[in-house]
CSV table of C-alpha atoms in Angstrom, one decimal:
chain,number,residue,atom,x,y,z
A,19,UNK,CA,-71.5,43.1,-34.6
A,20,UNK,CA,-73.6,42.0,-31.7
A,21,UNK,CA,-75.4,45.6,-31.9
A,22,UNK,CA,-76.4,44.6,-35.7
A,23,UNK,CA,-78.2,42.0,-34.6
A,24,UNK,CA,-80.5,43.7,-33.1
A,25,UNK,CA,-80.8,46.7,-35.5
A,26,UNK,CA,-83.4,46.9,-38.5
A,27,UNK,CA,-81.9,46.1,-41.8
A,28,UNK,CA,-80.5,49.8,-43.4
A,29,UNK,CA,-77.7,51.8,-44.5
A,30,UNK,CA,-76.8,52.2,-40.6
A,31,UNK,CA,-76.5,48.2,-40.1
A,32,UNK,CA,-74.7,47.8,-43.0
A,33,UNK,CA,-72.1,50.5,-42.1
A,34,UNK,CA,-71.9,49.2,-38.6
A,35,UNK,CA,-71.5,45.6,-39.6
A,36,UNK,CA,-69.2,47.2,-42.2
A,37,UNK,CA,-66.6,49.1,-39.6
A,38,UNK,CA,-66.9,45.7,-37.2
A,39,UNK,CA,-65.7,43.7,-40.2
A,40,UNK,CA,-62.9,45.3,-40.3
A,41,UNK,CA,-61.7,45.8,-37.3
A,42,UNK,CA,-62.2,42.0,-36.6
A,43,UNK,CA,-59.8,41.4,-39.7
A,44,UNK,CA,-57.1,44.0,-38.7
A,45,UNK,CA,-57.3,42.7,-35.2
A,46,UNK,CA,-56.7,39.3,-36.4
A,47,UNK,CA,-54.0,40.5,-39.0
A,48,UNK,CA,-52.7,42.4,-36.7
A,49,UNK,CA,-52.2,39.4,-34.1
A,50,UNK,CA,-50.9,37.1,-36.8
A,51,UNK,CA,-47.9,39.9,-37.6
A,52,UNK,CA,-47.5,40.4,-33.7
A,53,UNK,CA,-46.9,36.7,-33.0
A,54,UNK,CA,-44.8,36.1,-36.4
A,55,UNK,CA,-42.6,39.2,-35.3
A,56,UNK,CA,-42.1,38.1,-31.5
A,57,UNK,CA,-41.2,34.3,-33.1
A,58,UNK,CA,-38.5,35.6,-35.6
A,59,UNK,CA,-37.2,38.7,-32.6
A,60,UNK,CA,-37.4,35.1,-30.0
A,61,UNK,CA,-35.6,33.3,-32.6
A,62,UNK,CA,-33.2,35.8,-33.9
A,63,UNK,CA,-32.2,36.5,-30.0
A,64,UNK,CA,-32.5,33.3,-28.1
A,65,UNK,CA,-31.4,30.5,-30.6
A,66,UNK,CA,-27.8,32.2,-30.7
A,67,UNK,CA,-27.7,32.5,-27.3
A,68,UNK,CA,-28.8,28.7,-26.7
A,69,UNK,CA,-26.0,27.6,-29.5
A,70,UNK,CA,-23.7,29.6,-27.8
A,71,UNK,CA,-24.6,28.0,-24.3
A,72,UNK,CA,-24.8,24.4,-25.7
A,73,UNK,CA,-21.1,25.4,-27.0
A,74,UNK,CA,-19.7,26.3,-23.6
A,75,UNK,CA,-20.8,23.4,-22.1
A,76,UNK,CA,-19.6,21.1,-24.9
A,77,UNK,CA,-16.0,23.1,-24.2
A,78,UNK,CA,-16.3,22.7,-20.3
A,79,UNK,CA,-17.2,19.5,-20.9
A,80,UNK,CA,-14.1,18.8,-23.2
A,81,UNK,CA,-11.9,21.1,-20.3
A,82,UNK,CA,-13.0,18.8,-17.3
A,83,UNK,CA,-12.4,15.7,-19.6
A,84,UNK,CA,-8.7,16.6,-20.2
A,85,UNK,CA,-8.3,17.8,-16.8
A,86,UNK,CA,-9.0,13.8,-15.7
A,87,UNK,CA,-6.7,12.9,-18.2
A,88,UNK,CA,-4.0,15.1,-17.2
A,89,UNK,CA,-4.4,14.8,-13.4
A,90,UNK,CA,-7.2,12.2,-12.3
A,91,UNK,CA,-6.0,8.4,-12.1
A,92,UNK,CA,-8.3,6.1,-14.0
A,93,UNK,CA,-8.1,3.1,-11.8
A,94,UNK,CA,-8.1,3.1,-7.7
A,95,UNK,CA,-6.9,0.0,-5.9
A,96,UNK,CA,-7.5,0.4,-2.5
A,97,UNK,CA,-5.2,-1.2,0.6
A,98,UNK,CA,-5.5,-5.3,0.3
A,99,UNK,CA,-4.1,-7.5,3.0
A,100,UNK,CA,-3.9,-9.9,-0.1
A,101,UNK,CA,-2.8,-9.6,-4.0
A,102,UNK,CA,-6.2,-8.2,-5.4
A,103,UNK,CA,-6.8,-10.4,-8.6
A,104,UNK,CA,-8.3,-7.9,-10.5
A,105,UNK,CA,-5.7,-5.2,-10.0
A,106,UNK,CA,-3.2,-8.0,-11.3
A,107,UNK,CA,-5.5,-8.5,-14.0
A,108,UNK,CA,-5.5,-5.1,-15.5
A,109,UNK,CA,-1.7,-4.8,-14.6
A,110,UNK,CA,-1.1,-7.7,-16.9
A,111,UNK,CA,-3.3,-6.4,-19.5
A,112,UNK,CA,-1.0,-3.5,-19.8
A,113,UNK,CA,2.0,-5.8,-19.9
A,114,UNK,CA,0.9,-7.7,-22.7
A,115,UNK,CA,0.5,-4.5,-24.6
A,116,UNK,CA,3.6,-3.0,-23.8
A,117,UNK,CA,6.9,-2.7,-25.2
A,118,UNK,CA,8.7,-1.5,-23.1
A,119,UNK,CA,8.4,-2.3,-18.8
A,120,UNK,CA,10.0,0.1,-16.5
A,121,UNK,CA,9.7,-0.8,-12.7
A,122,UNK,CA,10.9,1.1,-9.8
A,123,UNK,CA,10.7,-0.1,-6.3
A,124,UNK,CA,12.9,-2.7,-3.8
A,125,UNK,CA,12.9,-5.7,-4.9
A,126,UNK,CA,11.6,-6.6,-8.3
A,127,UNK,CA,10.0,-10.2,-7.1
A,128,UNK,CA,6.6,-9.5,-8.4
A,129,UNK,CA,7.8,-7.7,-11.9
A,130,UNK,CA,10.1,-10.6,-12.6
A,131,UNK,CA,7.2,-13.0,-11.6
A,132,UNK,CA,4.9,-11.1,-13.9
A,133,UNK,CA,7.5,-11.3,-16.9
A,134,UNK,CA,7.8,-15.5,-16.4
A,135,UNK,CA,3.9,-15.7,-16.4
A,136,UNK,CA,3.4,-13.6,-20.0
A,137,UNK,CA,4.2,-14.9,-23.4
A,138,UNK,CA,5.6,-11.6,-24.9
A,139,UNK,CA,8.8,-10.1,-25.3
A,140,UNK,CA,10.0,-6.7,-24.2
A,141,UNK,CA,13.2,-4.4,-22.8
A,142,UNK,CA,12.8,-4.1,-19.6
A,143,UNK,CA,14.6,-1.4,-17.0
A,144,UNK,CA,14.6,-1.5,-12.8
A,145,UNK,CA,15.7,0.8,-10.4
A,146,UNK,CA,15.9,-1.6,-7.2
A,147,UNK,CA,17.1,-1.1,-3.6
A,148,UNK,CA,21.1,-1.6,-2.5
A,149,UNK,CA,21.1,-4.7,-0.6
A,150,UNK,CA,24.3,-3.0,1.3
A,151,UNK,CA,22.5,-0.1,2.5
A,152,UNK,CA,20.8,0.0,5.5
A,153,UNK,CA,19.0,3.5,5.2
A,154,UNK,CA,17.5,2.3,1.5
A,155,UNK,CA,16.0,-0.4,3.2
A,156,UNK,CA,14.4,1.3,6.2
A,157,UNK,CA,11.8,3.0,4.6
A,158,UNK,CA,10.0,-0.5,3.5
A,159,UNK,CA,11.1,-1.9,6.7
A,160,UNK,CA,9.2,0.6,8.9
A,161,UNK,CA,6.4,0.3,6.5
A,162,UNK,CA,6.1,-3.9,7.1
A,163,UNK,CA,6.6,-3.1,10.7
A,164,UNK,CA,4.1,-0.7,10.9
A,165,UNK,CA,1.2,-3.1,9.0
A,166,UNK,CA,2.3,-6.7,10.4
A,167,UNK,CA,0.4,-8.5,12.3
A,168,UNK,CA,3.3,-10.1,14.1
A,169,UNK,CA,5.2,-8.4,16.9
A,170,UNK,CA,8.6,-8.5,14.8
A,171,UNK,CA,11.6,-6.7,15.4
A,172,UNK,CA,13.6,-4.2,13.0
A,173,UNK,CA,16.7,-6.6,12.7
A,174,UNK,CA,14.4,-9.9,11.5
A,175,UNK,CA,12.5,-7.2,9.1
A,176,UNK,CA,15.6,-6.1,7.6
A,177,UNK,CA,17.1,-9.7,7.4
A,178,UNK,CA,14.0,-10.3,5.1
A,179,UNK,CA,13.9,-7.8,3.3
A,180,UNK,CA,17.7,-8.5,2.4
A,181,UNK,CA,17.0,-11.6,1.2
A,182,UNK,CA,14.2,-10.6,-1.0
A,183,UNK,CA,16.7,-8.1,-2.8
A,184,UNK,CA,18.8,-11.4,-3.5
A,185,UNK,CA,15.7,-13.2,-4.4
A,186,UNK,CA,14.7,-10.5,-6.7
A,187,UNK,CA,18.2,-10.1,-8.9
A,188,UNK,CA,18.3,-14.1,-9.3
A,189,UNK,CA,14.4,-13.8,-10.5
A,190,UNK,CA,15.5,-11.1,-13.1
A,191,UNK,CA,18.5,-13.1,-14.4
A,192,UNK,CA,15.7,-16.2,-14.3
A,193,UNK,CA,13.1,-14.3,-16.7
A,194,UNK,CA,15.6,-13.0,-19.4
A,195,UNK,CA,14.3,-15.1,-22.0
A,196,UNK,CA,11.6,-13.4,-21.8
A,197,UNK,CA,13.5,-9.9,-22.3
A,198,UNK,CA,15.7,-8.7,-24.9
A,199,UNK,CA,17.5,-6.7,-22.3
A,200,UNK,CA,17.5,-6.5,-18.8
A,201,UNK,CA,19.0,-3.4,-17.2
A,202,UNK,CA,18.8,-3.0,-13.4
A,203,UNK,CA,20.1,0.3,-11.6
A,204,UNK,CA,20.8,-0.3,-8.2
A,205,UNK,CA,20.3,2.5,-5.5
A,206,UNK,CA,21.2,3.1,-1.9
A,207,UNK,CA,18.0,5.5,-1.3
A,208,UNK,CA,14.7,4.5,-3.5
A,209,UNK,CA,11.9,6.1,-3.9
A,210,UNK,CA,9.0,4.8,-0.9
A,211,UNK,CA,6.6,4.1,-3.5
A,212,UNK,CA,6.6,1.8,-6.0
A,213,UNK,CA,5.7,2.8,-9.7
A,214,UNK,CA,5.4,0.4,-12.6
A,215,UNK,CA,5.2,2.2,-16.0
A,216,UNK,CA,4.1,0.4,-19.4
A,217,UNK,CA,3.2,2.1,-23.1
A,218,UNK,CA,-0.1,3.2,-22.0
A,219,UNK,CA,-0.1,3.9,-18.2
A,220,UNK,CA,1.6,4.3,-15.0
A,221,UNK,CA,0.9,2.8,-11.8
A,222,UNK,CA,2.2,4.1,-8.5
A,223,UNK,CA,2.1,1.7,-5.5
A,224,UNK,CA,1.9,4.3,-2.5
A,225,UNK,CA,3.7,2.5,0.4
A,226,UNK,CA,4.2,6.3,1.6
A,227,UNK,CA,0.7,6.0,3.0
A,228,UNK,CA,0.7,5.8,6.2
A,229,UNK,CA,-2.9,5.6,6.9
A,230,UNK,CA,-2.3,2.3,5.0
A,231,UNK,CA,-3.3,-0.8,7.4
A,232,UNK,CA,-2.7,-3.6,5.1
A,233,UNK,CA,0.3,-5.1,3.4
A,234,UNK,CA,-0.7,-4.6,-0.1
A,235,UNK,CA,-1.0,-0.7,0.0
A,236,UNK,CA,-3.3,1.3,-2.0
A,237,UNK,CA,-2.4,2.1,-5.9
A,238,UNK,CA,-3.3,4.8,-8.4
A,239,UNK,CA,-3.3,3.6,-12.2
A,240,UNK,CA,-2.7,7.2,-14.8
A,241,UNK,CA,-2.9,7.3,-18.6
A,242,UNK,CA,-0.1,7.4,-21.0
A,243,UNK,CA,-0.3,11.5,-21.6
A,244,UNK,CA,-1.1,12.3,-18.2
A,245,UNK,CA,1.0,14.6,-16.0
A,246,UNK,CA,1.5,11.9,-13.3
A,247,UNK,CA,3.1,9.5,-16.5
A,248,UNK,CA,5.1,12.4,-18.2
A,249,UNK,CA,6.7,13.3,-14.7
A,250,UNK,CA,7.1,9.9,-13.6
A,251,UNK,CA,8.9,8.7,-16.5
A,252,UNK,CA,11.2,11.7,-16.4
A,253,UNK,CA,12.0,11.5,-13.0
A,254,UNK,CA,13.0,7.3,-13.8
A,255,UNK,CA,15.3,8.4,-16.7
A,256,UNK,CA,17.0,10.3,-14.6
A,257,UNK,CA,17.2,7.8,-11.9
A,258,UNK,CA,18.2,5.1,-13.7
A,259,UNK,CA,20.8,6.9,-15.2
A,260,UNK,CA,22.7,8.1,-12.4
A,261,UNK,CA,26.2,8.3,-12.8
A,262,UNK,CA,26.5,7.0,-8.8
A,263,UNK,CA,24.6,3.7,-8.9
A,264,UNK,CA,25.4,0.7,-9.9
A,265,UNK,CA,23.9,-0.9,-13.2
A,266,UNK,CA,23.6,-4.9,-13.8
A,267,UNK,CA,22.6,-5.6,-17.6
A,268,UNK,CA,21.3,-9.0,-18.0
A,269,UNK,CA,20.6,-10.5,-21.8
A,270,UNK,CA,18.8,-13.8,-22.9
A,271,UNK,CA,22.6,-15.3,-23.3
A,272,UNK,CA,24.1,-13.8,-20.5
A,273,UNK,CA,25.7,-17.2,-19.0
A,274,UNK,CA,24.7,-18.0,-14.5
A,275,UNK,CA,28.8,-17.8,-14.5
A,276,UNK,CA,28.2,-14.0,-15.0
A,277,UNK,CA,25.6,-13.2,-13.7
A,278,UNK,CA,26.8,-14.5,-10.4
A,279,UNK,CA,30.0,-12.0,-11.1
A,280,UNK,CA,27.3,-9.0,-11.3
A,281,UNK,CA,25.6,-10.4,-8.4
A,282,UNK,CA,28.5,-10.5,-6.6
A,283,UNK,CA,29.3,-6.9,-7.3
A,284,UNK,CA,25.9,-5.4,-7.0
A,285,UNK,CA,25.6,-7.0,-3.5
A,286,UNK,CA,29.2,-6.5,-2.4
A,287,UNK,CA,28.8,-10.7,-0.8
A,288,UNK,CA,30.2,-13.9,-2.5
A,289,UNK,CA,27.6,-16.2,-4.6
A,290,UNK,CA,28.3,-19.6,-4.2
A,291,UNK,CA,26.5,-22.5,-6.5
A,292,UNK,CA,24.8,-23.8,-3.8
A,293,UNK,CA,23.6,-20.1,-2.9
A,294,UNK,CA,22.5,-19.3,-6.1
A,295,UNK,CA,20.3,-22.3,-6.3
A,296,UNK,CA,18.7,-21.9,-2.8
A,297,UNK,CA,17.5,-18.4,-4.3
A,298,UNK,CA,16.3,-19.9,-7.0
A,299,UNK,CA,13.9,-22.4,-5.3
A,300,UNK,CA,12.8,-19.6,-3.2
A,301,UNK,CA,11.7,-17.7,-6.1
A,302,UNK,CA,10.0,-20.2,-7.6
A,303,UNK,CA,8.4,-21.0,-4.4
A,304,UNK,CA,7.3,-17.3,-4.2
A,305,UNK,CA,6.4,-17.6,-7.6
A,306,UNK,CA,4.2,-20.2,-7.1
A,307,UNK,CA,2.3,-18.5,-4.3
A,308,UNK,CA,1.9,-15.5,-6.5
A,309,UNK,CA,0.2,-16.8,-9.4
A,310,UNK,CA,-2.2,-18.4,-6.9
A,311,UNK,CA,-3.1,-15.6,-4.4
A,312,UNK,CA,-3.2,-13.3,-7.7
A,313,UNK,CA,-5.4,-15.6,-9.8
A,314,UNK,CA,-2.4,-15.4,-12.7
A,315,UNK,CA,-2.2,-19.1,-13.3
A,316,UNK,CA,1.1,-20.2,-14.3
């Protein structure tokens, strides 16, 4: 076309411009069907392959989602020298949501104390240490020696932890009305940790630590469905139903008369009035102290 331009008007011009005229066109056609071709072959290839990618992800994502579930806590509480308020928080969250309360650890102060300072009702079970038993108690004891800050002996440690066993049975029997039944398995070798286990979750207290520098050691919160609460409430079923321990079942009617006869069984020692209400001022004096340094009111 640019060599028409400078040709005299003729049959030759016009067949040149003629010829260039249509090659122009079929180029330009012939782009237009190249580019509409590669879009529909780019779409036809790639846009499957792009759904099918976007789909794997979506199904790892799913994967590593149930994986957390199944095996990944959803709370951490690490090591506190005091109660951390907003681990007691959540804890009594759960509580108040629960049904049922299963606790397993030495003494049961702090689940009793957490039963007076809700409003709801529930069956709750505990697997507690044997006051009588000197090897049950040893794991917590080397434990509080290990992380006080006092230079204390093994004797006074075990003397305490004694009486916090006591402590704990009289602050069961003290929050039955709050309980349609109370059923305590007592054991002469418990578990280290401690594991609390409600409708939704489980929580497991790990005084096994023993990188643990505080008192309050550090604790692991698990979904209801998870592997952690599916093993964990297995492995309390078939603790608390041992055949070898003792059981204490306590009921909103069941009379201080006997429950002191239960006491005085579980613990193998006598239970005199005077006894009984010395270990009832001290729970209400730890209590006390727990709502406080937990932020739980009363």
């Amino acid at each position: 076309m640019i060599a028409t331009s400078g040709m005299a008007p003729g049959a030759g011009r016009n067949l040149l411009t003629a010829v260039a005229t249509g090659t122009m066109v079929s180029a330009i056609v012939g782009f237009g069907q190249t580019l509409i071709t590669a879009t529909a072959t780019q779409r036809a290839m790639l846009t499957p392959l792009i759904d099918e990618s976007r789909q794997a992800l979506r199904d790892l994502s799913d994967e590593y989602r149930s994986m957390n579930r199944e095996f990944f806590p959803t709370h951490v509480f690490e090591p506190t020298a005091e109660p951390d308020p907003a681990f007691n928080k959540l804890m009594m969250q759960d509580l108040q949501r629960t049904r049922q309360y299963l606790f397993r650890g030495f003494s049961g102060r702090h689940a009793a104390a957490r039963l007076l300072l809700s409003k709801a009702e529930w069956e709750f079970r505990a697997v507690v240490a044997d006051p009588r038993n000197l090897s049950g108690i040893s794991g917590r004891a080397r434990y509080l020696i290990r992380h006080s800050a006092a230079d204390v002996d093994y004797d006074t440690i075990h003397a305490r932890l004694h009486e916090e066993i006591r402590i704990g049975l009289v602050g069961l029997y003290l929050a039955r009305s709050r309980c349609t039944r109370i059923e305590v398995t007592v054991i002469t070798d418990p578990p280290t940790d401690r594991l609390e286990i409600f409708d939704d979750s489980v929580w497991v207290t790990l005084y096994s630590d023993a990188r643990a520098t505080t008192e309050y050691p550090r604790t692991l919160r698990f979904s209801e469905g998870s592997f952690i609460y599916n093993m964990e409430r297995a492995e309390f079923g078939r603790i608390s139903a041992s055949p070898h321990a003792h059981h204490l079942v306590i009921k909103p009617d069941t009379t201080r008369g006997d429950f002191i006869k239960q006491f005085q069984k579980i613990t193998g020692s006598p239970l005199t009035e005077e006894q009984f209400l010395e270990l009832n001022a001290e729970f209400y004096n730890f209590l006390r102290e727990f709502s406080v340094t937990a932020e739980l009111g009363s």
